[in-house]
CSV table of N, CA and C in Angstrom, one decimal:
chain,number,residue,atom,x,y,z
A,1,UNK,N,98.0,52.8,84.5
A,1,UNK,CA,97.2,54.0,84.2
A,1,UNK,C,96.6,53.7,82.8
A,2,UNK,N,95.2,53.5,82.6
A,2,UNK,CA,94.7,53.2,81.5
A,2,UNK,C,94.1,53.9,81.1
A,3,UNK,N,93.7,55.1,81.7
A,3,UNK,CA,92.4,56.0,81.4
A,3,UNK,C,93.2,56.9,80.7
A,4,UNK,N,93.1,57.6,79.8
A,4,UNK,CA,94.4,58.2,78.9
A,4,UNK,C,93.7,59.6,79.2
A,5,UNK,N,92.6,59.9,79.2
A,5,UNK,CA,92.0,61.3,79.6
A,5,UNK,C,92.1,62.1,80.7
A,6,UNK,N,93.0,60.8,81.6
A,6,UNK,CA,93.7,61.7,83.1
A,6,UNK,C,95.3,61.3,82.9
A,7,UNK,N,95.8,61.2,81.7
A,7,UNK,CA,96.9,60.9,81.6
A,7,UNK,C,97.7,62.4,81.5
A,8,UNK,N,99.1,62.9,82.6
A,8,UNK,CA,99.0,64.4,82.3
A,8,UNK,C,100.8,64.2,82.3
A,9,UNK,N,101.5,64.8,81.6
A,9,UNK,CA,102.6,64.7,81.4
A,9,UNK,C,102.9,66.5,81.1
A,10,UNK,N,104.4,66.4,81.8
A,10,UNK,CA,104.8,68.2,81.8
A,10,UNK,C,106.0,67.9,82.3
A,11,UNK,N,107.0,69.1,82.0
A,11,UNK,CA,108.5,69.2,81.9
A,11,UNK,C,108.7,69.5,83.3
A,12,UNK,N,109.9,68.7,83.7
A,12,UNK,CA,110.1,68.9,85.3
A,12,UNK,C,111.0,70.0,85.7
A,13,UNK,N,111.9,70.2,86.6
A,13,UNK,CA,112.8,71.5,87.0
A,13,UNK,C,113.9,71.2,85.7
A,14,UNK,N,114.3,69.8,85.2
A,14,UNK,CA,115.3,70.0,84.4
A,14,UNK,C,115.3,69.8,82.9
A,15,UNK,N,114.0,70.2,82.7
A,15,UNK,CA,113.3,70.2,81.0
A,15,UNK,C,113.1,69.1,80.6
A,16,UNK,N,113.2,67.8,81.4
A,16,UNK,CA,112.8,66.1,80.9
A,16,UNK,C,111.5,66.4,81.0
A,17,UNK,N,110.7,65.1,80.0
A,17,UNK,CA,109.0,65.1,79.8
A,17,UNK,C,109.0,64.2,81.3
A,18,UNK,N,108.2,64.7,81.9
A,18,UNK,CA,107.9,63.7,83.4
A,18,UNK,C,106.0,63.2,83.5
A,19,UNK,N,105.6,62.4,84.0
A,19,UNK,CA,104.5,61.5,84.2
A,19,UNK,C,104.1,62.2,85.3
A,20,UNK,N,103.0,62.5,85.3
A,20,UNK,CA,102.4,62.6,86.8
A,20,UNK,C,101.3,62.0,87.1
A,21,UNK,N,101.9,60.7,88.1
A,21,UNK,CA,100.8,60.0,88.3
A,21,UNK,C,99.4,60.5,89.2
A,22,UNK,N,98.6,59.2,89.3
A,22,UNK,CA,97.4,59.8,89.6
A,22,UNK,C,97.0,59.6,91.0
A,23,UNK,N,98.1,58.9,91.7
A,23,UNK,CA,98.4,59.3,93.5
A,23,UNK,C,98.8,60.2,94.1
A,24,UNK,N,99.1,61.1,93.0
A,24,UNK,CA,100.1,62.6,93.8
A,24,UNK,C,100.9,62.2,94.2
A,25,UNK,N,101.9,61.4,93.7
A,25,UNK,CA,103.4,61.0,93.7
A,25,UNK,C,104.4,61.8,93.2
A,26,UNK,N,105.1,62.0,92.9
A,26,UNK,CA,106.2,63.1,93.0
A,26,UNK,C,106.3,62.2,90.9
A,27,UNK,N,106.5,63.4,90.6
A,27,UNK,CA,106.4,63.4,88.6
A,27,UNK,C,107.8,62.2,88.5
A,28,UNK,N,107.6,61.7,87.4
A,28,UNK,CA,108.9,60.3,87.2
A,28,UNK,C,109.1,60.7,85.8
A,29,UNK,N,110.3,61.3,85.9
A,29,UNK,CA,111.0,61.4,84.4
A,29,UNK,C,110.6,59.9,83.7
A,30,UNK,N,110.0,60.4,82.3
A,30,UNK,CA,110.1,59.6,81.2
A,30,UNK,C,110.4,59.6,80.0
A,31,UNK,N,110.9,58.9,79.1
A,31,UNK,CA,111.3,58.6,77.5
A,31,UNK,C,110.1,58.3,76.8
A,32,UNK,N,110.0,58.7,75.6
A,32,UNK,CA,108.7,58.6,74.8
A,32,UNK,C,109.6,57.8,74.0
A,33,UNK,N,109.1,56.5,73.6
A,33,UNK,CA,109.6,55.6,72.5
A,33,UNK,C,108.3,54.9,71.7
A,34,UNK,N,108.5,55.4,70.5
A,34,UNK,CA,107.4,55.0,69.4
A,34,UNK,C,107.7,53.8,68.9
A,35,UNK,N,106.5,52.8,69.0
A,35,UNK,CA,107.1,51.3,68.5
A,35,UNK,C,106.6,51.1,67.1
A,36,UNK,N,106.2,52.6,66.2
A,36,UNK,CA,106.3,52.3,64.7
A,36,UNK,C,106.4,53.3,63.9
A,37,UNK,N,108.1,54.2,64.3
A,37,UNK,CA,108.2,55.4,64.1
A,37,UNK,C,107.7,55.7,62.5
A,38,UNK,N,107.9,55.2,61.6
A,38,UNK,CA,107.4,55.4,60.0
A,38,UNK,C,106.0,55.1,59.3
A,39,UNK,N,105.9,54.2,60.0
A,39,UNK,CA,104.4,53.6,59.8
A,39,UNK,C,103.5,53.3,60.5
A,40,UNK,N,103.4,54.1,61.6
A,40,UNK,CA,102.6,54.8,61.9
A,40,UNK,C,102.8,55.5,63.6
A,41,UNK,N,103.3,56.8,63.7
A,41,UNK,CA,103.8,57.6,64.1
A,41,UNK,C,103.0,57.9,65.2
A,42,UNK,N,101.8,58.1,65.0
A,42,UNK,CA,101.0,58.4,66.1
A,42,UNK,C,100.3,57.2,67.1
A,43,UNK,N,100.6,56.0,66.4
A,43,UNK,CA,99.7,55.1,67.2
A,43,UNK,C,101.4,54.3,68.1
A,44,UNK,N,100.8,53.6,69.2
A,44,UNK,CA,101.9,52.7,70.0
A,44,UNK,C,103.1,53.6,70.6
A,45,UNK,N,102.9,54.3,71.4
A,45,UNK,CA,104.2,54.7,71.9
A,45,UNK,C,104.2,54.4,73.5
A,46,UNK,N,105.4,54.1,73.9
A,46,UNK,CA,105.9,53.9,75.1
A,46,UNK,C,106.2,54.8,76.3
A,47,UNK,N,106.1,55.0,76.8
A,47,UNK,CA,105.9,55.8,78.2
A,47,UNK,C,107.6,54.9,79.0
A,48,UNK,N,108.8,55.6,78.8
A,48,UNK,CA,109.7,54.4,79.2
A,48,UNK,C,110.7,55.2,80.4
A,49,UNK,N,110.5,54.5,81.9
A,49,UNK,CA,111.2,54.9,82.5
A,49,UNK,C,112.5,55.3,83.2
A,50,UNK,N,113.5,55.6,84.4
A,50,UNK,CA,114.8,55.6,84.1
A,50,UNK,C,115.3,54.1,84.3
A,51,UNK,N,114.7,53.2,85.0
A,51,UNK,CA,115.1,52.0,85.0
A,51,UNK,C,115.0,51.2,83.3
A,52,UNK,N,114.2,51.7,82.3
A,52,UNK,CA,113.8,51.2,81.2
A,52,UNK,C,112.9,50.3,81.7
A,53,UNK,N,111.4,50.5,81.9
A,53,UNK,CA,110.6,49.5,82.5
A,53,UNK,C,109.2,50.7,82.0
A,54,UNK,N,108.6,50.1,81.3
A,54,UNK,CA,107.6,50.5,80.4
A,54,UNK,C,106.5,51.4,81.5
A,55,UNK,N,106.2,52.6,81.4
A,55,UNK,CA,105.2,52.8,82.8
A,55,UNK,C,104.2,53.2,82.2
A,56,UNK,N,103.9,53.6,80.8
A,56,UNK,CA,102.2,53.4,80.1
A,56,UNK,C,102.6,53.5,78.8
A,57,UNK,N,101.4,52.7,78.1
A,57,UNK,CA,101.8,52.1,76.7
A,57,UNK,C,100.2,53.4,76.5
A,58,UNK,N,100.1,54.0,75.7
A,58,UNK,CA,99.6,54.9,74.6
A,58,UNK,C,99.1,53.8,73.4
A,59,UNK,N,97.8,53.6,72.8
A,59,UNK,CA,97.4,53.1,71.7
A,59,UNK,C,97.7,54.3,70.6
A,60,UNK,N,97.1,55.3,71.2
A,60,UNK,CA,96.4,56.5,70.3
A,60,UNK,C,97.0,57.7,70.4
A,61,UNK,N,98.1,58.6,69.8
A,61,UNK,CA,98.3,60.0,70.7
A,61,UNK,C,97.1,60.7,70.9
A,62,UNK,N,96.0,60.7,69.8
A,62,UNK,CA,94.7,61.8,69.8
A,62,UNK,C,93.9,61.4,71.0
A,63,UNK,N,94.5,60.3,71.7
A,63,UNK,CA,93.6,59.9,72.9
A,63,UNK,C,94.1,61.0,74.2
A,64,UNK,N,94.9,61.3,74.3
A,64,UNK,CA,95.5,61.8,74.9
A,64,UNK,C,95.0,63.1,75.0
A,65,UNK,N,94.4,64.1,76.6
A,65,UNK,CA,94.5,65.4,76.6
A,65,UNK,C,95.4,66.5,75.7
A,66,UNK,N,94.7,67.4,75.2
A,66,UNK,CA,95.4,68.1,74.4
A,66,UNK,C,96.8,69.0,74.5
A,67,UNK,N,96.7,69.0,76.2
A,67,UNK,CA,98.4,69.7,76.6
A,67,UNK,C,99.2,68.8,76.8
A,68,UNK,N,98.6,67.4,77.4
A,68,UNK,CA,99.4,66.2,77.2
A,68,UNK,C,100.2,66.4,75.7
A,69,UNK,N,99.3,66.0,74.8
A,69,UNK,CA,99.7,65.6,73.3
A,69,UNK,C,100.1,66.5,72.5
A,70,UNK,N,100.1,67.5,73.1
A,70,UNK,CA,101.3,68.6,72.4
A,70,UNK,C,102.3,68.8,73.0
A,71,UNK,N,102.9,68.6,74.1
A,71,UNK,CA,104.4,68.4,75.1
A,71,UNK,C,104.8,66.8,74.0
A,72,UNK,N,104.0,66.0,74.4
A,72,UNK,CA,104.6,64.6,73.9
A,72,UNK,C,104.9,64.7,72.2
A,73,UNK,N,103.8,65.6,71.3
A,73,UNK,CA,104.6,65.6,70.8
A,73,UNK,C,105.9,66.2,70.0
A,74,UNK,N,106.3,67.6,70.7
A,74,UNK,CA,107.2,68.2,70.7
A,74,UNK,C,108.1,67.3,71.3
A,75,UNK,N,108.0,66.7,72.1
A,75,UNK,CA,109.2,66.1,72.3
A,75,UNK,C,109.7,65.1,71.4
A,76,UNK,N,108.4,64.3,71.1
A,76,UNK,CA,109.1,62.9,69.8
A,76,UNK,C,109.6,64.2,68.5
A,77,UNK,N,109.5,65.3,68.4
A,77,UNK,CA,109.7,65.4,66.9
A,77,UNK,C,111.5,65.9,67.1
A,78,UNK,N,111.6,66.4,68.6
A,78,UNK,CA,113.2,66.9,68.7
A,78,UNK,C,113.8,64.8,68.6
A,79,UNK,N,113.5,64.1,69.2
A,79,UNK,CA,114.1,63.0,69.3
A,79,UNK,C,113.6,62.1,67.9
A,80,UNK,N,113.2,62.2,67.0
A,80,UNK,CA,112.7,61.3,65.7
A,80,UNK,C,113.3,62.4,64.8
A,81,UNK,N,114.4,62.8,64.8
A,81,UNK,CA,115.2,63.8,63.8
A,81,UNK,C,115.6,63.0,62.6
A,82,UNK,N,114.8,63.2,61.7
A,82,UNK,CA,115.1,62.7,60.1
A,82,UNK,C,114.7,63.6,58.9
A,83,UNK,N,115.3,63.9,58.4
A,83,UNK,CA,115.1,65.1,57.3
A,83,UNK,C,114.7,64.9,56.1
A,84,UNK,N,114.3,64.4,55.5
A,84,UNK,CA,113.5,65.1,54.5
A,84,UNK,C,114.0,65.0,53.1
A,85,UNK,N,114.8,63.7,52.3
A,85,UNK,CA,115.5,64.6,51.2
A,85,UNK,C,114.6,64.9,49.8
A,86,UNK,N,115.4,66.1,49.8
A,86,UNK,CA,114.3,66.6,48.4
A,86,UNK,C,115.5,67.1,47.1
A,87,UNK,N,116.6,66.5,47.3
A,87,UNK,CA,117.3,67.0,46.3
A,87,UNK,C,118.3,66.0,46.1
A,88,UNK,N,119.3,65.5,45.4
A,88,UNK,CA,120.2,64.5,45.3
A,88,UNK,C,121.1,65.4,44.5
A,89,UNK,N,122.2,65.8,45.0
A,89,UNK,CA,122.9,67.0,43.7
A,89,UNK,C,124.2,66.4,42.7
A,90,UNK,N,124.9,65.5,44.0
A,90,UNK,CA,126.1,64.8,43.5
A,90,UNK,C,126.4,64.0,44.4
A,91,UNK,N,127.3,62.1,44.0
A,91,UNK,CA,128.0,61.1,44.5
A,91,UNK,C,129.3,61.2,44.3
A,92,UNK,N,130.2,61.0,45.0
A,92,UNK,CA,131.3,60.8,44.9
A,92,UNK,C,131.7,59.8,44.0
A,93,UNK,N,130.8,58.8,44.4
A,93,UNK,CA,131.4,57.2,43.4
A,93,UNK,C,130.0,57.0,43.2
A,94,UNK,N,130.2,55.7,42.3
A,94,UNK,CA,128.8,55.1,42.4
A,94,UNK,C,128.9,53.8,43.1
A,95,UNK,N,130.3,53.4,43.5
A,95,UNK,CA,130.6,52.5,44.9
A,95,UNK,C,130.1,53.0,46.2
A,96,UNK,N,130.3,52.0,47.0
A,96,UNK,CA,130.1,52.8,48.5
A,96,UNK,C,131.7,52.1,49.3
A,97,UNK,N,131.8,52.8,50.1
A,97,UNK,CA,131.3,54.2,50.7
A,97,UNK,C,131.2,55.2,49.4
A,98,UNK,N,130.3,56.0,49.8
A,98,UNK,CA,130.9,57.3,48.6
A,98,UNK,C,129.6,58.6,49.8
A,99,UNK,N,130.4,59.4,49.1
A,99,UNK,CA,130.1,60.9,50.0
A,99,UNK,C,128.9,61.2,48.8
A,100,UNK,N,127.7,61.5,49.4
A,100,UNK,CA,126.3,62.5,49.1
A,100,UNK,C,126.1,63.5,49.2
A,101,UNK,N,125.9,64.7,48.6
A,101,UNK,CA,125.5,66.4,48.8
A,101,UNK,C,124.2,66.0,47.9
A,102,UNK,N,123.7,66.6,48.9
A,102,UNK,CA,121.5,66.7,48.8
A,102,UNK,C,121.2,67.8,49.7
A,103,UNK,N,120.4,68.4,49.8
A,103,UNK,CA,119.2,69.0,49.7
A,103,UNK,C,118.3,68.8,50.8
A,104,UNK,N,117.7,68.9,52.1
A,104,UNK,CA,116.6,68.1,52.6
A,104,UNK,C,116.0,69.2,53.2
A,105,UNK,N,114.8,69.3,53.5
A,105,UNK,CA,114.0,70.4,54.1
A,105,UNK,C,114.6,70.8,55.4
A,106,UNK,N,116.0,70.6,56.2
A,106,UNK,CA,116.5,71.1,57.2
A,106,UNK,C,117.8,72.0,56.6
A,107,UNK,N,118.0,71.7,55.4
A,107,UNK,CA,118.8,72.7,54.4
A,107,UNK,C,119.9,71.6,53.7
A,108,UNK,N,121.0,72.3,52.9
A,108,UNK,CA,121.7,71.4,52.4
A,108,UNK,C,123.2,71.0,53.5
A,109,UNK,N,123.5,69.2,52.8
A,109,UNK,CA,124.3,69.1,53.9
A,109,UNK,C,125.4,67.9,52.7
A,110,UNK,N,125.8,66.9,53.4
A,110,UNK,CA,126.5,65.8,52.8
A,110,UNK,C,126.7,64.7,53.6
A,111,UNK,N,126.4,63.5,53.4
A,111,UNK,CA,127.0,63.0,54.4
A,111,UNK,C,127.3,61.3,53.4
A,112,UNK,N,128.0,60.4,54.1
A,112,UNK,CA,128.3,59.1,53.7
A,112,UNK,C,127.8,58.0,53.5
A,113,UNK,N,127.5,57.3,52.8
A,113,UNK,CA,126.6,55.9,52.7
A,113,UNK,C,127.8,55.1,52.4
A,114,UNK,N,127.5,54.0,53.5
A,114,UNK,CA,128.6,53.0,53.9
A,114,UNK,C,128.4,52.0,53.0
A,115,UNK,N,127.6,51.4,52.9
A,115,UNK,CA,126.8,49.9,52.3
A,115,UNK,C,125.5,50.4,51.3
A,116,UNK,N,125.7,49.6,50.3
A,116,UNK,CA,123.9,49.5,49.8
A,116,UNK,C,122.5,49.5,50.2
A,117,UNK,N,123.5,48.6,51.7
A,117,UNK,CA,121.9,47.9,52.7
A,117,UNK,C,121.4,49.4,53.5
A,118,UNK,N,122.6,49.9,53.0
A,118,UNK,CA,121.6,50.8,54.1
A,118,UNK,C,120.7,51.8,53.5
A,119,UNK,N,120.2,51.6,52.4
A,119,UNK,CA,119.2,52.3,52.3
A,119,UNK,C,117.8,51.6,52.3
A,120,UNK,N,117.2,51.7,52.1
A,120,UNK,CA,115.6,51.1,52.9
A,120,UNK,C,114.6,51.4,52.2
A,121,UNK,N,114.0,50.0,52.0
A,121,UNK,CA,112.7,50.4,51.0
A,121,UNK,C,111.4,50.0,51.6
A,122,UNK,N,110.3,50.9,52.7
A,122,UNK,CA,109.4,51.0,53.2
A,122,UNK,C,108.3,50.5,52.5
A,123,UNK,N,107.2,49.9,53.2
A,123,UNK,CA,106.0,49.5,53.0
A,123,UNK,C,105.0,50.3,51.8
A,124,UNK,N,105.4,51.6,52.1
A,124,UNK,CA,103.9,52.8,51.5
A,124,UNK,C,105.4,53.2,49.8
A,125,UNK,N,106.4,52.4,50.0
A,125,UNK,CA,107.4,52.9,48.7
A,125,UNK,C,108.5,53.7,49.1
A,126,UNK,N,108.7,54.7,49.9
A,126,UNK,CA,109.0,55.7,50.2
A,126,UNK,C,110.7,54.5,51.0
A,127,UNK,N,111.4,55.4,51.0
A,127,UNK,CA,112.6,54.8,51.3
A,127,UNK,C,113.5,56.0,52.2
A,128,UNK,N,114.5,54.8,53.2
A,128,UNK,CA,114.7,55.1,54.3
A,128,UNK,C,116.5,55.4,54.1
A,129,UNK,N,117.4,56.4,54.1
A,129,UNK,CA,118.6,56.5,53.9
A,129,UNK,C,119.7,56.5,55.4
A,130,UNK,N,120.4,56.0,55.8
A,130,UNK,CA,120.7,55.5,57.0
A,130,UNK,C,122.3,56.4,56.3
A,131,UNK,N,122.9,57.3,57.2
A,131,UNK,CA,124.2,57.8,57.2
A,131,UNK,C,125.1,57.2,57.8
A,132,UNK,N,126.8,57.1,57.3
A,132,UNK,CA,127.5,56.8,58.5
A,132,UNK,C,127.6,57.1,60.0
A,133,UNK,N,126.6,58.4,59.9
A,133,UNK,CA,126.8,59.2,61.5
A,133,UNK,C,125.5,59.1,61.9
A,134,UNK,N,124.5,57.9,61.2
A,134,UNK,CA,123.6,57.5,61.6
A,134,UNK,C,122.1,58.5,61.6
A,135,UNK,N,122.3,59.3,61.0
A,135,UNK,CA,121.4,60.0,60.6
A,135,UNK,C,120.6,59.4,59.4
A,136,UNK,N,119.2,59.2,59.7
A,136,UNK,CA,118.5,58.5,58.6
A,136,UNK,C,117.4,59.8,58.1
A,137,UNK,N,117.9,59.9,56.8
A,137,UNK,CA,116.9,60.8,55.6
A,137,UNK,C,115.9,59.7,55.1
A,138,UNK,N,114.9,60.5,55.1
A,138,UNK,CA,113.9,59.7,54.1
A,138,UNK,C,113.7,60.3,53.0
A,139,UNK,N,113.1,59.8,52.1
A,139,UNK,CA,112.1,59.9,51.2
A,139,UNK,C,111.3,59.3,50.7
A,140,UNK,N,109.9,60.3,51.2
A,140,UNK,CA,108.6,59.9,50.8
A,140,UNK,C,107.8,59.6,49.6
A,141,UNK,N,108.1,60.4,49.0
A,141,UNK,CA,107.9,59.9,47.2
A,141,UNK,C,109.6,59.8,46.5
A,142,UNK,N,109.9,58.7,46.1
A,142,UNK,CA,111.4,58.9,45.2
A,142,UNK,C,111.1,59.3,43.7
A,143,UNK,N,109.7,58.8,43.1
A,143,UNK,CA,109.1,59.3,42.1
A,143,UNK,C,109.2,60.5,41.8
A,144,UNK,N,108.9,61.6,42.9
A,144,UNK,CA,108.4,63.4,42.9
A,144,UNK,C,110.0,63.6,42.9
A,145,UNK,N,110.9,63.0,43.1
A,145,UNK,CA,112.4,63.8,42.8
A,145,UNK,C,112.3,64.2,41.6
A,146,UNK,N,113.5,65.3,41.4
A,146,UNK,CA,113.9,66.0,40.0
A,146,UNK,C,114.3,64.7,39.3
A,147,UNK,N,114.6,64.8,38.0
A,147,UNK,CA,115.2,64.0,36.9
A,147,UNK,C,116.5,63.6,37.5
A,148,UNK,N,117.1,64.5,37.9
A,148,UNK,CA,118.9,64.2,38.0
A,148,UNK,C,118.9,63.5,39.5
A,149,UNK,N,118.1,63.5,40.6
A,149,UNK,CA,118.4,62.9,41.7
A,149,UNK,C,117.9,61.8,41.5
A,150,UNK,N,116.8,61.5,40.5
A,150,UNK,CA,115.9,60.2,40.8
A,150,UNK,C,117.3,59.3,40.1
A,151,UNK,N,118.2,59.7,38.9
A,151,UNK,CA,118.6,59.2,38.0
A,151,UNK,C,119.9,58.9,38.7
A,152,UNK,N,121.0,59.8,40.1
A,152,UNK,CA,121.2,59.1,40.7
A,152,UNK,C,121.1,58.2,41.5
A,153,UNK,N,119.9,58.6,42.1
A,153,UNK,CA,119.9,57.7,43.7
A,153,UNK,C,119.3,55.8,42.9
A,154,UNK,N,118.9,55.9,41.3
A,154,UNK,CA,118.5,54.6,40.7
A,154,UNK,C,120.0,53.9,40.7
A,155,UNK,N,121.0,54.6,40.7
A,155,UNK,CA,122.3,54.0,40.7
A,155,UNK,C,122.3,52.8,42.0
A,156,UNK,N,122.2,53.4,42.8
A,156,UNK,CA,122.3,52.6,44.4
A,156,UNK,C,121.3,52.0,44.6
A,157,UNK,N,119.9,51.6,44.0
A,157,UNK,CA,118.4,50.6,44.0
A,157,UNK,C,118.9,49.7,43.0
């Protein structure tokens, strides 16, 4: 399927995003996998089916019909769950593991940093925080933090 303007995608009897091809074949549950969720979110995503066998590659989301591209992308934002931190309040240690309480635009929470490595320093600056429970926070400017978070989180950079 290459023509993206007859590309039509809609939720089946059991709320999965499903494909409906352009034979009038019966809709094929599919997985939306982004091949560059941070940098650049809207372009390259995968159309992936239940065998895991790629069934349309997407350059563009804005290529995409307008009810297409708003199902798809409600669905990538429930499945690309990363929050936002906007606050850094207190460390347990300045070792790791050590326990975090922050702040993130889904509200406040705490969670563990295992290793050093796991935090992540992105292309555009902005940096990527990976939890023991695998939850990855970002932050998009580390600069725009308050005084006392930037002055933590420089402990672990």
């Amino acid at each position: 399927m290459t023509d993206m303007n007859k590309l039509h995608l809609e939720r089946d009897s059991l709320g999965r995003l499903a494909l409906l091809p352009d034979d009038g074949a019966a809709p094929e549950p599919v997985v939306p996998v982004r091949a560059f969720p941070l940098t650049a979110p809207d372009h390259g995503i995968s159309l992936v089916g239940g065998d895991g066998r790629e069934r349309v590659w997407i350059d563009d989301l804005q290529a995409l019909p307008e009810a297409s591209r708003r199902l798809l992308a409600e669905v990538l934002a429930v499945r690309d769950f990363a929050p936002t931190l906007l606050a850094l309040h207190k460390v347990s240690s300045f070792g790791v593991p050590s326990t975090w309480s922050v702040s993130t635009d889904r509200g406040d929470t705490s969670f563990v940093l295992k290793a050093e490595e796991d935090i992540r320093r992105l292309e555009d600056g902005a940096l990527l925080i990976a939890s023991a429970a695998g939850v990855q926070f970002r932050v998009p400017e580390p600069a725009a933090l308050d005084r006392h978070s930037r002055k933590l989180l420089e402990r672990f950079l």
